[in-house]
Amino acid sequence: MGLIRNLARSSTVIRQILIRNNHKIIMARQLHASRTDGVDKNVWVEFTQLAADYKAVNLGQGFPDFSPPKFIQEAFCKAVSGGPIMHQYTRAFGHPPLVRSLAKFFSRIVGHEIDPLEDILVTVGAYQALFCAFQALVNEGDEVIIVEPFFDCYQPMVKMAGGKAVYVPLRPKAASGAVLSSGDWVLSAEELASKFTPRTKAVVINTPNNPIGKVYKTEELQMIADLCIKHDALCISDEVYEWLTYDGAKHVKIASLPGMWERTITVGSAGKTFSATGWKVVHRLCNVFILFTACSFDDLFWSQVGWAISSGHIVKHMKTIHQNTVYHCATAAQEAVAQGFEREYEVFGSPESYFQQLPAMLHLKRNKLASCLESVGLQPIMPQGGYFMIADISSVKVDYNDQSSVDEPNDFRFVKWLTKEKGLATIPVSAFYSPEHSKEFDKYIRFCFVKEDSTLDAAEDILRKWSKGQ
Ligand SMILES: Cc1ncc(COP(=O)(O)O)c(C=O)c1O
Ligand SMILES: Nc1ccccc1C(=O)C[C@H](N)C(=O)O
Ligand SMILES: O=CC(=O)O
């Protein structure tokens, strides 16, 4: 038996090597589907691996290195030990308690009665909600306007749906001269209007924005809404950082503006909302349940939870994509998120609310990172929201001494150098731009501040030593 298993395994390995090295040996036709062309590079795959390889202090990919709040950890453990149904499939389009909680919570905010069964789709993270939106709504040849800088997955997702991404940049413009805040990055109404054509199907916005932290004002959203309505286009609004705003900036949902509910898809994320992008900390906490409930460790590799909220006539088509791809998301994770929203509904607006506590904590971390960057001569752009900050590296002269990266943009080379030589991982900002515009923005790198103070201190230590030439 063992021999047969080993033979089967080695023939699989040989086959994979043949496919990798010369697929024509196996298949005379093109092996891969053409939709994978041009979308194979991924900044997270590359830079998260680099950070791990060099064991760098990681201010790169955005995820908290501290625990989610106690109430959500407890809800998660309670769900895990909640009997057999918590380990089996639930409703394909969203666990009933979760869609009910989301509908109750967000109806109050959008100012529109959300139907839990018709108007919500629960997905594996916001990522899958975005995928379902593009697949369900973009046809071959449709144009999708994307505001730059943008979370990188929008472009490949539009392309895989057969659409064409059309870009419009936020431009740094400050009345006083120096651009110091993400609020100084603005969208020109004329420029946006000029991008619409009869093929425009949708506009994608992200507020608070990743990577710069811009929080769109109501007037800016109204301008976008007016153009969507005028040109009969949809709006895909990525609001995964909706609770994270600072200095009085207020997050506004474009879906709440007149005439926009019917044409907006609002995307949200439990990972960002409850600081649990992978439930990794909860795994450890649940070890005790593994012992007592005899469920396997694999059962506890929960997926993330995200959602899309929109009018039922739009969600209907996203459900079609979901039921033919992922079909259904982890039951216990959905149950825990439902409990989290029930709790937040009760304490909404009070100091007990995590949606107040998390931004209050991050506000301090934002200021701590900004003063550190300033003190070493890296001018930060102060974010009004989210958990990222970009900083200008153009004043820094570095001898990269790295032939492998000579053809790459300056920010890519800088980030690689900083990770490899100084042990501090960040993300190059030109990765958030289209190839047409990335050159103009390769003087910025992105730092993530949803980190323990000890991690921020370690980063500060590296930057200070470097600036002193040590
Ligand atoms: C703007 C933005 N949208 C969507 C996502 C994906 O969210 P999720 O982790 O819920 O899939 C992220 C980060 O991961 C993000 O920064
Ligand atoms: N969830 C993901 C799925 C795929 C690729 C990246 C992510 C991220 O988490 C990136 C994070 N939002 C960031 O901006 O650093
Ligand atoms: O890199 C992405 C993630 O979710 O992990």
Short mmCIF file of C-alpha atoms and ligand atoms in Angstrom, two decimals:
data_model
loop_
_atom_site.label_atom_id
_atom_site.label_comp_id
_atom_site.label_asym_id
_atom_site.label_seq_id
_atom_site.Cartn_x
_atom_site.Cartn_y
_atom_site.Cartn_z
CA MET A 1 0.00 0.00 0.00
CA GLY A 2 2.75 2.34 1.05
CA LEU A 3 4.64 1.68 -2.18
CA ILE A 4 1.60 2.34 -4.34
CA ARG A 5 0.91 5.55 -2.47
CA ASN A 6 4.51 6.67 -2.92
CA LEU A 7 4.45 5.84 -6.62
CA ALA A 8 1.22 7.72 -7.10
CA ARG A 9 2.70 10.69 -5.26
CA SER A 10 5.94 10.70 -7.25
CA SER A 11 4.17 10.41 -10.57
CA THR A 12 2.10 13.44 -9.58
CA VAL A 13 5.30 15.30 -8.77
CA ILE A 14 6.87 14.31 -12.10
CA ARG A 15 3.76 15.38 -13.95
CA GLN A 16 3.81 18.74 -12.17
CA ILE A 17 7.47 19.26 -13.04
CA LEU A 18 6.74 18.46 -16.69
CA ILE A 19 3.82 20.85 -16.73
CA ARG A 20 5.92 23.58 -15.13
CA ASN A 21 8.93 23.17 -17.39
CA ASN A 22 7.32 22.41 -20.70
CA HIS A 23 3.60 22.05 -20.68
CA LYS A 24 3.61 20.99 -24.33
CA ILE A 25 4.89 17.58 -23.26
CA ILE A 26 1.57 17.02 -21.59
CA MET A 27 -0.68 19.16 -23.69
CA ALA A 28 -0.19 20.46 -27.20
CA ARG A 29 -2.73 23.23 -26.74
CA GLN A 30 -2.34 26.26 -24.49
CA LEU A 31 -2.63 24.94 -20.97
CA HIS A 32 -3.84 28.01 -19.15
CA ALA A 33 -7.04 29.96 -19.59
CA SER A 34 -6.30 33.34 -21.13
CA ARG A 35 -8.05 35.15 -18.31
CA THR A 36 -5.02 34.40 -16.15
CA ASP A 37 -2.76 36.39 -18.51
CA GLY A 38 -1.41 39.62 -17.09
CA VAL A 39 -2.88 39.16 -13.63
CA ASP A 40 -0.32 36.74 -12.22
CA LYS A 41 1.77 39.25 -10.23
CA ASN A 42 0.49 40.07 -6.77
CA VAL A 43 2.07 42.57 -4.42
CA TRP A 44 0.84 40.75 -1.26
CA VAL A 45 2.23 37.41 -2.32
CA GLU A 46 5.60 39.02 -3.07
CA PHE A 47 6.02 41.39 -0.14
CA THR A 48 4.41 39.29 2.59
CA GLN A 49 6.81 36.49 1.66
CA LEU A 50 9.75 38.89 1.63
CA ALA A 51 8.85 40.15 5.13
CA ALA A 52 8.65 36.55 6.36
CA ASP A 53 11.91 35.51 4.67
CA TYR A 54 13.81 38.35 6.35
CA LYS A 55 11.91 38.09 9.65
CA ALA A 56 11.33 41.81 9.32
CA VAL A 57 9.37 44.05 11.66
CA ASN A 58 6.19 43.98 9.63
CA LEU A 59 4.42 47.26 8.85
CA GLY A 60 3.58 45.85 5.41
CA GLN A 61 0.35 43.95 4.85
CA GLY A 62 -2.54 45.37 6.87
CA PHE A 63 -3.55 43.10 9.69
CA PRO A 64 -3.57 43.65 13.44
CA ASP A 65 -0.87 41.88 15.46
CA PHE A 66 -3.04 42.20 18.58
CA SER A 67 -6.07 40.16 19.63
CA PRO A 68 -9.61 40.88 18.56
CA PRO A 69 -11.82 42.22 21.39
CA LYS A 70 -12.76 39.73 24.10
CA PHE A 71 -16.45 39.72 23.25
CA ILE A 72 -15.80 38.54 19.69
CA GLN A 73 -13.29 35.90 20.80
CA GLU A 74 -15.84 34.61 23.29
CA ALA A 75 -18.60 34.64 20.68
CA PHE A 76 -16.34 32.66 18.39
CA CYS A 77 -15.49 30.02 21.01
CA LYS A 78 -19.14 29.77 22.00
CA ALA A 79 -20.07 29.21 18.37
CA VAL A 80 -17.38 26.55 17.95
CA SER A 81 -18.69 24.62 20.95
CA GLY A 82 -22.32 25.27 20.02
CA GLY A 83 -23.15 21.76 18.84
CA PRO A 84 -23.15 19.93 15.51
CA ILE A 85 -25.02 22.54 13.46
CA MET A 86 -22.19 25.02 13.99
CA HIS A 87 -19.90 22.65 12.05
CA GLN A 88 -22.22 22.09 9.10
CA TYR A 89 -23.42 24.12 6.14
CA THR A 90 -25.71 27.03 6.71
CA ARG A 91 -27.76 29.12 4.26
CA ALA A 92 -25.72 29.71 1.09
CA PHE A 93 -26.21 33.49 0.94
CA GLY A 94 -25.58 34.14 4.61
CA HIS A 95 -26.22 32.49 7.97
CA PRO A 96 -29.73 33.68 8.97
CA PRO A 97 -28.67 35.23 12.32
CA LEU A 98 -25.88 37.13 10.56
CA VAL A 99 -27.97 38.58 7.73
CA ARG A 100 -30.61 39.58 10.31
CA SER A 101 -28.00 41.35 12.47
CA LEU A 102 -26.40 43.08 9.49
CA ALA A 103 -29.79 44.22 8.19
CA LYS A 104 -30.80 45.58 11.61
CA PHE A 105 -27.48 47.32 12.14
CA PHE A 106 -27.04 48.88 8.71
CA SER A 107 -30.70 49.85 8.11
CA ARG A 108 -30.21 52.41 10.86
CA ILE A 109 -27.08 53.76 9.19
CA VAL A 110 -28.11 53.75 5.54
CA GLY A 111 -31.54 55.14 6.38
CA HIS A 112 -33.19 52.45 4.27
CA GLU A 113 -34.95 49.29 5.43
CA ILE A 114 -32.56 46.51 4.41
CA ASP A 115 -34.14 43.14 3.69
CA PRO A 116 -31.93 40.47 5.30
CA LEU A 117 -32.75 37.80 2.74
CA GLU A 118 -32.87 39.89 -0.44
CA ASP A 119 -30.39 42.73 0.04
CA ILE A 120 -27.36 41.02 1.63
CA LEU A 121 -24.82 38.49 0.45
CA VAL A 122 -22.32 37.09 2.96
CA THR A 123 -18.96 36.25 1.41
CA VAL A 124 -15.47 35.03 2.27
CA GLY A 125 -14.11 38.42 3.21
CA ALA A 126 -14.67 41.67 1.35
CA TYR A 127 -12.38 40.19 -1.28
CA GLN A 128 -15.01 37.69 -2.44
CA ALA A 129 -17.75 40.30 -2.25
CA LEU A 130 -15.72 42.40 -4.70
CA PHE A 131 -15.14 39.37 -6.93
CA CYS A 132 -18.87 38.55 -6.99
CA ALA A 133 -19.72 42.17 -7.78
CA PHE A 134 -17.41 42.36 -10.80
CA GLN A 135 -18.34 38.92 -12.08
CA ALA A 136 -22.05 39.54 -11.69
CA LEU A 137 -22.20 43.06 -13.09
CA VAL A 138 -19.42 43.59 -15.64
CA ASN A 139 -19.82 42.32 -19.18
CA GLU A 140 -17.21 41.82 -21.87
CA GLY A 141 -16.13 45.29 -23.04
CA ASP A 142 -17.78 47.21 -20.20
CA GLU A 143 -15.75 50.01 -18.66
CA VAL A 144 -15.25 50.38 -14.93
CA ILE A 145 -13.89 53.66 -13.55
CA ILE A 146 -11.44 53.15 -10.69
CA VAL A 147 -10.24 56.01 -8.50
CA GLU A 148 -6.48 55.90 -7.98
CA PRO A 149 -4.74 55.00 -5.72
CA PHE A 150 -6.84 51.85 -5.30
CA PHE A 151 -6.74 48.51 -3.47
CA ASP A 152 -4.88 46.50 -6.06
CA CYS A 153 -7.39 43.67 -6.64
CA TYR A 154 -9.97 45.88 -8.39
CA GLN A 155 -8.01 45.93 -11.65
CA PRO A 156 -7.42 42.16 -12.08
CA MET A 157 -10.99 41.46 -10.98
CA VAL A 158 -12.38 43.84 -13.61
CA LYS A 159 -10.08 42.27 -16.22
CA MET A 160 -11.09 38.71 -15.33
CA ALA A 161 -14.71 39.72 -15.80
CA GLY A 162 -13.84 40.89 -19.34
CA GLY A 163 -14.12 44.56 -18.47
CA LYS A 164 -11.77 47.48 -19.05
CA ALA A 165 -10.46 49.51 -16.13
CA VAL A 166 -10.45 53.28 -16.70
CA TYR A 167 -8.52 55.31 -14.15
CA VAL A 168 -9.05 58.68 -12.56
CA PRO A 169 -6.54 59.90 -9.98
CA LEU A 170 -6.94 61.61 -6.65
CA ARG A 171 -4.51 64.48 -7.01
CA PRO A 172 -2.48 65.92 -4.15
CA LYS A 173 -3.44 69.58 -3.96
CA ALA A 174 -3.11 71.78 -0.92
CA ALA A 175 -4.30 75.32 -0.54
CA SER A 176 -1.33 76.12 1.69
CA GLY A 177 1.30 74.50 -0.54
CA ALA A 178 2.50 71.47 1.41
CA VAL A 179 0.37 68.34 1.13
CA LEU A 180 0.15 67.06 4.67
CA SER A 181 -3.18 65.28 4.94
CA SER A 182 -5.02 62.66 2.92
CA GLY A 183 -7.84 65.23 2.78
CA ASP A 184 -5.58 67.23 0.42
CA TRP A 185 -5.93 64.48 -2.20
CA VAL A 186 -8.93 65.38 -4.30
CA LEU A 187 -10.92 64.12 -7.25
CA SER A 188 -11.60 66.62 -10.02
CA ALA A 189 -15.27 66.62 -11.01
CA GLU A 190 -14.35 67.58 -14.61
CA GLU A 191 -11.75 64.84 -14.87
CA LEU A 192 -14.14 62.22 -13.49
CA ALA A 193 -16.94 63.39 -15.79
CA SER A 194 -14.58 63.10 -18.79
CA LYS A 195 -14.04 59.37 -18.10
CA PHE A 196 -17.68 58.36 -18.57
CA THR A 197 -18.64 56.81 -21.91
CA PRO A 198 -21.73 54.86 -23.01
CA ARG A 199 -19.82 51.70 -21.95
CA THR A 200 -19.28 52.81 -18.36
CA LYS A 201 -20.93 50.25 -16.13
CA ALA A 202 -19.63 51.20 -12.70
CA VAL A 203 -17.41 53.46 -10.62
CA VAL A 204 -15.35 51.95 -7.80
CA ILE A 205 -14.59 54.03 -4.74
CA ASN A 206 -12.92 53.14 -1.45
CA THR A 207 -13.59 55.25 1.62
CA PRO A 208 -11.68 55.41 3.94
CA ASN A 209 -9.13 54.75 1.25
CA ASN A 210 -6.33 52.23 1.23
CA PRO A 211 -3.46 53.28 0.95
CA ILE A 212 -3.74 57.04 1.64
CA GLY A 213 -6.54 57.16 4.21
CA LYS A 214 -8.76 59.69 2.46
CA VAL A 215 -12.29 59.88 3.86
CA TYR A 216 -14.61 61.25 1.19
CA LYS A 217 -16.72 64.23 2.22
CA THR A 218 -20.47 64.26 1.53
CA GLU A 219 -19.98 66.87 -1.26
CA GLU A 220 -17.41 64.66 -2.96
CA LEU A 221 -19.71 61.63 -2.74
CA GLN A 222 -22.60 63.73 -4.04
CA MET A 223 -20.54 64.73 -7.07
CA ILE A 224 -19.77 61.03 -7.79
CA ALA A 225 -23.41 60.08 -7.16
CA ASP A 226 -24.67 62.77 -9.56
CA LEU A 227 -22.42 61.41 -12.32
CA CYS A 228 -23.47 57.79 -11.64
CA ILE A 229 -27.12 58.79 -11.86
CA LYS A 230 -26.59 60.97 -14.96
CA HIS A 231 -24.78 58.15 -16.80
CA ASP A 232 -26.88 55.31 -15.41
CA ALA A 233 -23.84 53.66 -13.82
CA LEU A 234 -23.45 51.56 -10.68
CA CYS A 235 -21.21 52.43 -7.75
CA ILE A 236 -19.15 49.77 -5.97
CA SER A 237 -18.22 51.30 -2.65
CA ASP A 238 -15.53 49.48 -0.66
CA GLU A 239 -16.06 50.56 2.95
CA VAL A 240 -14.06 47.94 4.85
CA TYR A 241 -12.45 50.64 7.07
CA GLU A 242 -15.75 52.42 7.75
CA TRP A 243 -15.28 52.62 11.54
CA LEU A 244 -11.74 53.95 11.38
CA THR A 245 -11.83 57.73 11.08
CA TYR A 246 -9.81 60.36 12.95
CA ASP A 247 -9.80 64.07 13.83
CA GLY A 248 -13.55 64.40 13.35
CA ALA A 249 -13.61 63.03 9.78
CA LYS A 250 -16.97 61.36 9.28
CA HIS A 251 -17.56 58.29 7.16
CA VAL A 252 -20.56 58.71 4.87
CA LYS A 253 -22.13 55.91 2.87
CA ILE A 254 -22.74 56.84 -0.75
CA ALA A 255 -25.68 54.37 -0.66
CA SER A 256 -27.41 56.75 1.77
CA LEU A 257 -27.50 59.63 -0.75
CA PRO A 258 -30.76 60.18 -2.66
CA GLY A 259 -31.16 57.85 -5.62
CA MET A 260 -28.05 55.80 -4.75
CA TRP A 261 -29.44 52.83 -2.80
CA GLU A 262 -30.72 51.30 -6.05
CA ARG A 263 -27.32 51.54 -7.76
CA THR A 264 -24.71 51.07 -5.03
CA ILE A 265 -23.05 47.89 -3.82
CA THR A 266 -21.52 48.51 -0.39
CA VAL A 267 -18.77 46.11 0.58
CA GLY A 268 -17.82 45.39 4.21
CA SER A 269 -15.48 43.14 6.16
CA ALA A 270 -15.76 41.47 9.56
CA GLY A 271 -11.98 41.06 9.57
CA LYS A 272 -11.48 44.83 9.52
CA THR A 273 -14.52 45.54 11.70
CA PHE A 274 -13.53 43.26 14.58
CA SER A 275 -9.73 43.12 14.08
CA ALA A 276 -9.88 39.47 13.10
CA THR A 277 -8.54 39.21 9.55
CA GLY A 278 -7.80 35.50 9.93
CA TRP A 279 -8.98 34.53 13.41
CA LYS A 280 -5.43 33.37 14.00
CA VAL A 281 -5.39 34.38 17.65
CA VAL A 282 -8.69 32.67 18.16
CA HIS A 283 -7.21 29.42 16.91
CA ARG A 284 -4.92 29.35 19.91
CA LEU A 285 -7.70 30.27 22.24
CA CYS A 286 -9.81 27.45 20.85
CA ASN A 287 -7.20 24.77 21.42
CA VAL A 288 -8.95 24.00 24.65
CA PHE A 289 -12.15 23.30 22.74
CA ILE A 290 -10.29 21.02 20.37
CA LEU A 291 -9.32 18.90 23.36
CA PHE A 292 -12.81 18.71 24.72
CA THR A 293 -14.88 18.55 21.58
CA ALA A 294 -12.55 16.31 19.58
CA CYS A 295 -13.01 18.43 16.47
CA SER A 296 -9.94 18.44 14.28
CA PHE A 297 -7.62 21.41 14.09
CA ASP A 298 -8.45 21.77 10.41
CA ASP A 299 -12.04 22.55 11.35
CA LEU A 300 -10.74 25.63 13.07
CA PHE A 301 -9.14 27.24 10.06
CA TRP A 302 -12.04 29.57 9.62
CA SER A 303 -12.37 31.78 6.66
CA GLN A 304 -12.97 35.47 6.92
CA VAL A 305 -16.44 36.95 6.74
CA GLY A 306 -17.39 39.81 4.48
CA TRP A 307 -20.57 41.07 2.86
CA ALA A 308 -22.14 43.04 0.08
CA ILE A 309 -25.24 45.10 0.78
CA SER A 310 -27.32 46.44 -2.07
CA SER A 311 -30.76 46.45 -3.54
CA GLY A 312 -32.16 42.92 -4.02
CA HIS A 313 -32.31 43.34 -7.82
CA ILE A 314 -28.48 43.69 -7.81
CA VAL A 315 -27.68 41.18 -5.05
CA LYS A 316 -29.70 38.57 -6.95
CA HIS A 317 -26.98 38.42 -9.64
CA MET A 318 -24.16 38.34 -7.12
CA LYS A 319 -25.87 35.38 -5.47
CA THR A 320 -25.69 33.58 -8.82
CA ILE A 321 -21.89 33.96 -8.87
CA HIS A 322 -21.59 33.00 -5.21
CA GLN A 323 -23.68 29.84 -5.54
CA ASN A 324 -21.56 28.72 -8.49
CA THR A 325 -18.19 29.38 -6.86
CA VAL A 326 -17.88 29.42 -3.07
CA TYR A 327 -21.51 28.58 -2.29
CA HIS A 328 -21.39 29.05 1.48
CA CYS A 329 -19.14 30.50 4.18
CA ALA A 330 -17.96 29.13 7.53
CA THR A 331 -20.98 28.79 9.83
CA ALA A 332 -19.36 29.38 13.23
CA ALA A 333 -17.47 32.45 12.01
CA GLN A 334 -20.76 33.91 10.74
CA GLU A 335 -22.47 33.10 14.02
CA ALA A 336 -19.71 34.92 15.95
CA VAL A 337 -19.90 37.96 13.69
CA ALA A 338 -23.69 38.01 14.15
CA GLN A 339 -23.20 38.10 17.93
CA GLY A 340 -20.62 40.88 17.50
CA PHE A 341 -23.10 43.02 15.57
CA GLU A 342 -25.88 42.31 18.08
CA ARG A 343 -23.60 43.58 20.83
CA GLU A 344 -22.53 46.63 18.83
CA TYR A 345 -26.17 47.44 18.06
CA GLU A 346 -26.89 47.65 21.80
CA VAL A 347 -23.89 49.83 22.68
CA PHE A 348 -23.79 51.88 19.47
CA GLY A 349 -22.61 55.45 20.06
CA SER A 350 -21.42 54.74 23.61
CA PRO A 351 -17.80 54.54 24.79
CA GLU A 352 -18.27 50.77 25.19
CA SER A 353 -18.66 50.37 21.44
CA TYR A 354 -15.70 48.73 19.74
CA PHE A 355 -16.47 51.00 16.80
CA GLN A 356 -15.41 53.87 19.07
CA GLN A 357 -12.66 52.09 20.97
CA LEU A 358 -10.75 50.82 17.94
CA PRO A 359 -10.44 54.23 16.22
CA ALA A 360 -9.53 55.85 19.56
CA MET A 361 -6.69 53.37 19.96
CA LEU A 362 -5.58 53.67 16.34
CA HIS A 363 -5.60 57.45 16.52
CA LEU A 364 -2.77 57.26 19.07
CA LYS A 365 -0.89 54.72 16.97
CA ARG A 366 -1.29 56.90 13.89
CA ASN A 367 0.19 59.89 15.73
CA LYS A 368 3.02 57.79 17.14
CA LEU A 369 4.02 56.52 13.70
CA ALA A 370 3.68 59.98 12.12
CA SER A 371 6.02 61.61 14.65
CA CYS A 372 8.52 58.81 14.24
CA LEU A 373 8.53 59.22 10.44
CA GLU A 374 8.82 63.00 10.69
CA SER A 375 11.73 62.73 13.10
CA VAL A 376 13.74 60.70 10.58
CA GLY A 377 12.87 62.97 7.67
CA LEU A 378 10.19 60.84 5.97
CA GLN A 379 7.31 63.26 5.42
CA PRO A 380 4.05 61.42 6.14
CA ILE A 381 0.66 62.21 4.62
CA MET A 382 -1.63 62.15 7.66
CA PRO A 383 -4.51 59.72 7.03
CA GLN A 384 -8.04 60.79 8.02
CA GLY A 385 -9.08 57.16 8.16
CA GLY A 386 -8.08 53.51 7.72
CA TYR A 387 -4.92 51.99 9.14
CA PHE A 388 -2.27 52.97 6.67
CA MET A 389 -0.01 55.97 6.23
CA ILE A 390 2.07 56.85 3.21
CA ALA A 391 5.35 58.76 3.42
CA ASP A 392 7.51 60.54 0.87
CA ILE A 393 10.91 58.89 0.36
CA SER A 394 12.19 61.23 -2.33
CA SER A 395 14.62 62.97 0.03
CA VAL A 396 16.29 59.65 0.86
CA LYS A 397 19.27 58.57 -1.19
CA VAL A 398 20.13 54.91 -0.97
CA ASP A 399 22.69 52.85 -2.83
CA TYR A 400 20.52 49.80 -3.47
CA ASN A 401 23.35 47.62 -4.67
CA ASP A 402 20.72 45.13 -5.90
CA GLN A 403 21.03 44.17 -9.56
CA SER A 404 17.94 41.95 -9.35
CA SER A 405 15.69 45.00 -8.99
CA VAL A 406 17.23 47.53 -11.44
CA ASP A 407 14.21 47.52 -13.74
CA GLU A 408 11.73 48.06 -10.94
CA PRO A 409 10.12 51.33 -9.81
CA ASN A 410 11.99 53.27 -7.14
CA ASP A 411 9.51 52.50 -4.35
CA PHE A 412 9.73 48.75 -5.05
CA ARG A 413 13.52 48.91 -4.85
CA PHE A 414 13.39 50.99 -1.68
CA VAL A 415 10.93 48.66 0.07
CA LYS A 416 13.06 45.61 -0.83
CA TRP A 417 16.18 47.34 0.42
CA LEU A 418 14.49 48.43 3.68
CA THR A 419 13.19 44.91 4.28
CA LYS A 420 16.41 43.07 3.43
CA GLU A 421 19.01 45.48 4.79
CA LYS A 422 17.21 47.10 7.71
CA GLY A 423 14.62 44.49 8.65
CA LEU A 424 11.57 46.74 8.26
CA ALA A 425 8.78 45.67 5.89
CA THR A 426 6.47 48.18 4.17
CA ILE A 427 4.55 48.27 0.85
CA PRO A 428 5.39 50.29 -2.31
CA VAL A 429 2.61 52.77 -3.14
CA SER A 430 2.97 52.52 -6.94
CA ALA A 431 1.41 49.03 -6.55
CA PHE A 432 -1.86 50.90 -5.93
CA TYR A 433 -1.70 52.62 -9.34
CA SER A 434 -2.31 51.61 -12.93
CA PRO A 435 0.83 51.05 -15.03
CA GLU A 436 0.03 54.37 -16.80
CA HIS A 437 0.31 56.40 -13.60
CA SER A 438 2.52 54.37 -11.29
CA LYS A 439 5.68 56.30 -12.28
CA GLU A 440 4.25 59.54 -10.88
CA PHE A 441 3.73 57.96 -7.46
CA ASP A 442 6.81 55.82 -6.92
CA LYS A 443 8.14 58.29 -4.34
CA TYR A 444 5.84 57.00 -1.60
CA ILE A 445 5.84 53.91 0.58
CA ARG A 446 3.02 52.67 2.83
CA PHE A 447 3.25 51.88 6.54
CA CYS A 448 0.58 49.98 8.46
CA PHE A 449 -0.11 51.11 12.03
CA VAL A 450 -2.69 48.56 13.25
CA LYS A 451 0.12 47.09 15.34
CA GLU A 452 1.13 46.62 18.97
CA ASP A 453 3.05 49.60 20.36
CA SER A 454 6.02 47.25 20.79
CA THR A 455 5.99 46.60 17.01
CA LEU A 456 5.82 50.33 16.29
CA ASP A 457 8.68 50.86 18.78
CA ALA A 458 10.76 48.23 17.00
CA ALA A 459 10.13 50.00 13.69
CA GLU A 460 11.07 53.33 15.25
CA ASP A 461 14.28 51.86 16.58
CA ILE A 462 15.25 50.66 13.10
CA LEU A 463 14.45 54.03 11.50
CA ARG A 464 16.32 56.04 14.15
CA LYS A 465 19.45 53.88 13.92
CA TRP A 466 19.36 54.15 10.16
CA SER A 467 18.91 57.94 10.20
CA LYS A 468 21.88 58.22 12.56
CA GLY A 469 23.90 56.16 10.10
CA GLN A 470 24.32 53.16 12.43
C1 LIG B 1 -9.70 48.43 0.64
C2 LIG B 1 -9.77 46.98 0.91
N1 LIG B 1 -10.81 46.26 0.44
C3 LIG B 1 -10.94 44.95 0.68
C4 LIG B 1 -10.00 44.26 1.42
C5 LIG B 1 -10.21 42.79 1.65
O1 LIG B 1 -10.87 42.59 2.87
P1 LIG B 1 -11.09 41.13 3.48
O2 LIG B 1 -9.90 40.85 4.31
O3 LIG B 1 -12.34 41.21 4.29
O4 LIG B 1 -11.23 40.20 2.33
C6 LIG B 1 -8.88 44.97 1.93
C7 LIG B 1 -7.80 44.32 2.67
O5 LIG B 1 -7.68 43.18 2.76
C8 LIG B 1 -8.79 46.34 1.68
O6 LIG B 1 -7.76 47.06 2.14
N1 LIG B 2 -7.15 40.31 2.50
C1 LIG B 2 -6.31 40.29 1.44
C2 LIG B 2 -6.54 39.41 0.40
C3 LIG B 2 -5.67 39.39 -0.66
C4 LIG B 2 -4.59 40.20 -0.69
C5 LIG B 2 -4.34 41.09 0.32
C6 LIG B 2 -5.21 41.14 1.38
C7 LIG B 2 -4.95 42.08 2.50
O1 LIG B 2 -5.31 41.84 3.61
C8 LIG B 2 -4.21 43.30 2.23
C9 LIG B 2 -4.51 44.40 3.21
N2 LIG B 2 -5.85 44.93 3.04
C10 LIG B 2 -3.53 45.53 2.95
O2 LIG B 2 -3.85 46.45 2.21
O3 LIG B 2 -2.43 45.45 3.46
O1 LIG B 3 -2.62 37.99 1.71
C1 LIG B 3 -3.78 37.95 2.03
C2 LIG B 3 -4.34 37.30 3.18
O2 LIG B 3 -5.53 37.48 3.42
O3 LIG B 3 -3.55 36.63 3.85
#
